[in-house]
Amino acid sequence: MTILKNHPVWDNLSEVVKGIDANALVLEHLALCDYQISGYWDESDRFYETITLPRPLSPQLISSGVIFTGDKRRIQLKFTLNLETANPPISIAELMLVYDENLEFVDENWQIDLNSEFIKV
């Protein structure tokens, strides 16, 4: 049995993720969607045509990973989105972004605090 706990592969994968400007990617994504989410289903299967996020937001990277599926390689970045003006920070959403090996956008997954007074539905 192979044990990977101290294998150099982890260092190599960590270097890949460290070389990415995650904040630039998430801020670009927010700008491209104009801080709006279209077609959101919540955990109770309620549909929201459009959700508008407040500005400015301060993203914080909370996890990252490299995903291998067959011959496809993906980079997954998960952020918490905080109100930039709040002290202490108030998280209003989590956003997971997935990119291919060329850093082309593949997918997104939102978890939004719909009870937040700062979210417009």
PDB file of C-alpha atoms in Angstrom:
ATOM      1  CA  MET A   1       0.000   0.000   0.000  1.00  0.00           C
ATOM      2  CA  THR A   2       1.275   3.445  -0.932  1.00  0.00           C
ATOM      3  CA  ILE A   3       1.124   6.129   1.738  1.00  0.00           C
ATOM      4  CA  LEU A   4       0.900   9.689   0.430  1.00  0.00           C
ATOM      5  CA  LYS A   5       1.012  11.590   3.714  1.00  0.00           C
ATOM      6  CA  ASN A   6       4.563  12.908   3.209  1.00  0.00           C
ATOM      7  CA  HIS A   7       4.760  12.435  -0.561  1.00  0.00           C
ATOM      8  CA  PRO A   8       6.231  15.316  -2.637  1.00  0.00           C
ATOM      9  CA  VAL A   9       3.088  15.383  -4.778  1.00  0.00           C
ATOM     10  CA  TRP A  10       1.416  17.509  -2.071  1.00  0.00           C
ATOM     11  CA  ASP A  11       4.170  20.104  -2.277  1.00  0.00           C
ATOM     12  CA  ASN A  12       3.795  20.249  -6.048  1.00  0.00           C
ATOM     13  CA  LEU A  13       0.023  20.694  -5.845  1.00  0.00           C
ATOM     14  CA  SER A  14       0.401  23.338  -3.148  1.00  0.00           C
ATOM     15  CA  GLU A  15       2.795  25.268  -5.384  1.00  0.00           C
ATOM     16  CA  VAL A  16       0.262  25.197  -8.230  1.00  0.00           C
ATOM     17  CA  VAL A  17      -2.462  26.694  -6.049  1.00  0.00           C
ATOM     18  CA  LYS A  18      -0.103  29.249  -4.456  1.00  0.00           C
ATOM     19  CA  GLY A  19       0.851  30.477  -7.925  1.00  0.00           C
ATOM     20  CA  ILE A  20      -2.722  31.544  -8.659  1.00  0.00           C
ATOM     21  CA  ASP A  21      -3.978  35.020  -7.785  1.00  0.00           C
ATOM     22  CA  ALA A  22      -7.241  33.730  -6.309  1.00  0.00           C
ATOM     23  CA  ASN A  23      -8.469  37.173  -5.234  1.00  0.00           C
ATOM     24  CA  ALA A  24      -8.065  38.525  -8.750  1.00  0.00           C
ATOM     25  CA  LEU A  25     -10.054  35.589 -10.142  1.00  0.00           C
ATOM     26  CA  VAL A  26     -12.974  35.979  -7.727  1.00  0.00           C
ATOM     27  CA  LEU A  27     -13.099  39.768  -8.089  1.00  0.00           C
ATOM     28  CA  GLU A  28     -13.092  39.387 -11.878  1.00  0.00           C
ATOM     29  CA  HIS A  29     -15.906  36.855 -11.601  1.00  0.00           C
ATOM     30  CA  LEU A  30     -17.973  39.181  -9.397  1.00  0.00           C
ATOM     31  CA  ALA A  31     -17.398  42.070 -11.813  1.00  0.00           C
ATOM     32  CA  LEU A  32     -18.345  39.967 -14.850  1.00  0.00           C
ATOM     33  CA  CYS A  33     -21.634  38.906 -13.246  1.00  0.00           C
ATOM     34  CA  ASP A  34     -22.187  42.501 -12.038  1.00  0.00           C
ATOM     35  CA  TYR A  35     -22.577  41.208  -8.463  1.00  0.00           C
ATOM     36  CA  GLN A  36     -25.755  39.384  -9.486  1.00  0.00           C
ATOM     37  CA  ILE A  37     -26.660  35.716  -9.459  1.00  0.00           C
ATOM     38  CA  SER A  38     -29.249  34.596 -11.980  1.00  0.00           C
ATOM     39  CA  GLY A  39     -31.339  31.490 -11.447  1.00  0.00           C
ATOM     40  CA  TYR A  40     -30.560  30.450  -7.862  1.00  0.00           C
ATOM     41  CA  TRP A  41     -32.256  27.514  -6.104  1.00  0.00           C
ATOM     42  CA  ASP A  42     -32.053  27.493  -2.317  1.00  0.00           C
ATOM     43  CA  GLU A  43     -31.936  24.431  -0.056  1.00  0.00           C
ATOM     44  CA  SER A  44     -35.761  24.417   0.132  1.00  0.00           C
ATOM     45  CA  ASP A  45     -36.061  24.293  -3.666  1.00  0.00           C
ATOM     46  CA  ARG A  46     -37.250  27.880  -3.896  1.00  0.00           C
ATOM     47  CA  PHE A  47     -36.204  29.597  -7.106  1.00  0.00           C
ATOM     48  CA  TYR A  48     -34.837  33.153  -7.232  1.00  0.00           C
ATOM     49  CA  GLU A  49     -34.685  34.804 -10.635  1.00  0.00           C
ATOM     50  CA  THR A  50     -32.020  37.315  -9.581  1.00  0.00           C
ATOM     51  CA  ILE A  51     -30.067  37.910  -6.401  1.00  0.00           C
ATOM     52  CA  THR A  52     -28.036  41.079  -6.033  1.00  0.00           C
ATOM     53  CA  LEU A  53     -24.985  41.126  -3.800  1.00  0.00           C
ATOM     54  CA  PRO A  54     -23.857  44.270  -1.984  1.00  0.00           C
ATOM     55  CA  ARG A  55     -20.713  46.158  -2.939  1.00  0.00           C
ATOM     56  CA  PRO A  56     -17.917  46.218  -2.042  1.00  0.00           C
ATOM     57  CA  LEU A  57     -17.199  42.649  -0.989  1.00  0.00           C
ATOM     58  CA  SER A  58     -14.005  41.326   0.504  1.00  0.00           C
ATOM     59  CA  PRO A  59     -13.400  37.731  -0.600  1.00  0.00           C
ATOM     60  CA  GLN A  60     -11.378  35.379   1.566  1.00  0.00           C
ATOM     61  CA  LEU A  61     -10.043  32.102   0.175  1.00  0.00           C
ATOM     62  CA  ILE A  62     -11.083  29.325   2.568  1.00  0.00           C
ATOM     63  CA  SER A  63     -10.069  26.233   0.590  1.00  0.00           C
ATOM     64  CA  SER A  64      -8.460  25.219  -2.658  1.00  0.00           C
ATOM     65  CA  GLY A  65      -7.818  21.989  -4.430  1.00  0.00           C
ATOM     66  CA  VAL A  66      -6.833  20.244  -7.599  1.00  0.00           C
ATOM     67  CA  ILE A  67      -9.360  17.781  -9.010  1.00  0.00           C
ATOM     68  CA  PHE A  68      -8.527  14.954 -11.391  1.00  0.00           C
ATOM     69  CA  THR A  69     -11.357  13.288 -13.319  1.00  0.00           C
ATOM     70  CA  GLY A  70     -10.136  10.984 -16.050  1.00  0.00           C
ATOM     71  CA  ASP A  71      -7.890  13.111 -18.232  1.00  0.00           C
ATOM     72  CA  LYS A  72      -9.415  16.404 -17.017  1.00  0.00           C
ATOM     73  CA  ARG A  73      -7.698  18.524 -14.414  1.00  0.00           C
ATOM     74  CA  ARG A  74      -9.505  21.267 -12.539  1.00  0.00           C
ATOM     75  CA  ILE A  75      -8.646  23.827  -9.888  1.00  0.00           C
ATOM     76  CA  GLN A  76     -11.306  24.513  -7.275  1.00  0.00           C
ATOM     77  CA  LEU A  77     -11.259  27.679  -5.176  1.00  0.00           C
ATOM     78  CA  LYS A  78     -13.760  28.282  -2.379  1.00  0.00           C
ATOM     79  CA  PHE A  79     -14.294  31.743  -0.912  1.00  0.00           C
ATOM     80  CA  THR A  80     -16.310  33.359   1.777  1.00  0.00           C
ATOM     81  CA  LEU A  81     -17.618  36.747   0.682  1.00  0.00           C
ATOM     82  CA  ASN A  82     -17.569  39.340   3.444  1.00  0.00           C
ATOM     83  CA  LEU A  83     -18.946  42.845   3.550  1.00  0.00           C
ATOM     84  CA  GLU A  84     -15.888  45.003   3.150  1.00  0.00           C
ATOM     85  CA  THR A  85     -17.236  47.746   5.387  1.00  0.00           C
ATOM     86  CA  ALA A  86     -18.169  45.523   8.336  1.00  0.00           C
ATOM     87  CA  ASN A  87     -15.917  45.145  11.364  1.00  0.00           C
ATOM     88  CA  PRO A  88     -15.844  42.350  12.362  1.00  0.00           C
ATOM     89  CA  PRO A  89     -16.416  40.851   8.878  1.00  0.00           C
ATOM     90  CA  ILE A  90     -19.934  39.685   8.037  1.00  0.00           C
ATOM     91  CA  SER A  91     -20.047  36.733   5.642  1.00  0.00           C
ATOM     92  CA  ILE A  92     -23.015  36.893   3.288  1.00  0.00           C
ATOM     93  CA  ALA A  93     -22.149  34.063   0.903  1.00  0.00           C
ATOM     94  CA  GLU A  94     -19.742  31.348  -0.109  1.00  0.00           C
ATOM     95  CA  LEU A  95     -18.646  30.944  -3.693  1.00  0.00           C
ATOM     96  CA  MET A  96     -16.835  27.994  -5.199  1.00  0.00           C
ATOM     97  CA  LEU A  97     -15.172  28.602  -8.552  1.00  0.00           C
ATOM     98  CA  VAL A  98     -13.820  25.851 -10.787  1.00  0.00           C
ATOM     99  CA  TYR A  99     -11.261  26.471 -13.523  1.00  0.00           C
ATOM    100  CA  ASP A 100      -9.603  24.201 -16.041  1.00  0.00           C
ATOM    101  CA  GLU A 101      -5.850  23.752 -16.340  1.00  0.00           C
ATOM    102  CA  ASN A 102      -5.651  26.895 -18.518  1.00  0.00           C
ATOM    103  CA  LEU A 103      -7.479  28.918 -15.844  1.00  0.00           C
ATOM    104  CA  GLU A 104     -10.561  29.118 -18.033  1.00  0.00           C
ATOM    105  CA  PHE A 105     -13.772  29.348 -15.998  1.00  0.00           C
ATOM    106  CA  VAL A 106     -15.716  26.048 -15.838  1.00  0.00           C
ATOM    107  CA  ASP A 107     -18.310  26.260 -13.064  1.00  0.00           C
ATOM    108  CA  GLU A 108     -19.555  28.099  -9.992  1.00  0.00           C
ATOM    109  CA  ASN A 109     -21.508  27.116  -6.914  1.00  0.00           C
ATOM    110  CA  TRP A 110     -23.099  29.637  -4.572  1.00  0.00           C
ATOM    111  CA  GLN A 111     -24.249  29.290  -0.972  1.00  0.00           C
ATOM    112  CA  ILE A 112     -26.023  32.520  -0.090  1.00  0.00           C
ATOM    113  CA  ASP A 113     -27.318  33.776   3.248  1.00  0.00           C
ATOM    114  CA  LEU A 114     -30.754  34.742   1.978  1.00  0.00           C
ATOM    115  CA  ASN A 115     -31.707  35.943   5.462  1.00  0.00           C
ATOM    116  CA  SER A 116     -29.044  38.627   5.360  1.00  0.00           C
ATOM    117  CA  GLU A 117     -30.415  42.139   5.239  1.00  0.00           C
ATOM    118  CA  PHE A 118     -27.665  42.972   2.726  1.00  0.00           C
ATOM    119  CA  ILE A 119     -28.880  40.516   0.052  1.00  0.00           C
ATOM    120  CA  LYS A 120     -31.495  41.771  -2.422  1.00  0.00           C
ATOM    121  CA  VAL A 121     -33.801  39.096  -3.810  1.00  0.00           C
TER     122      VAL A 121
END
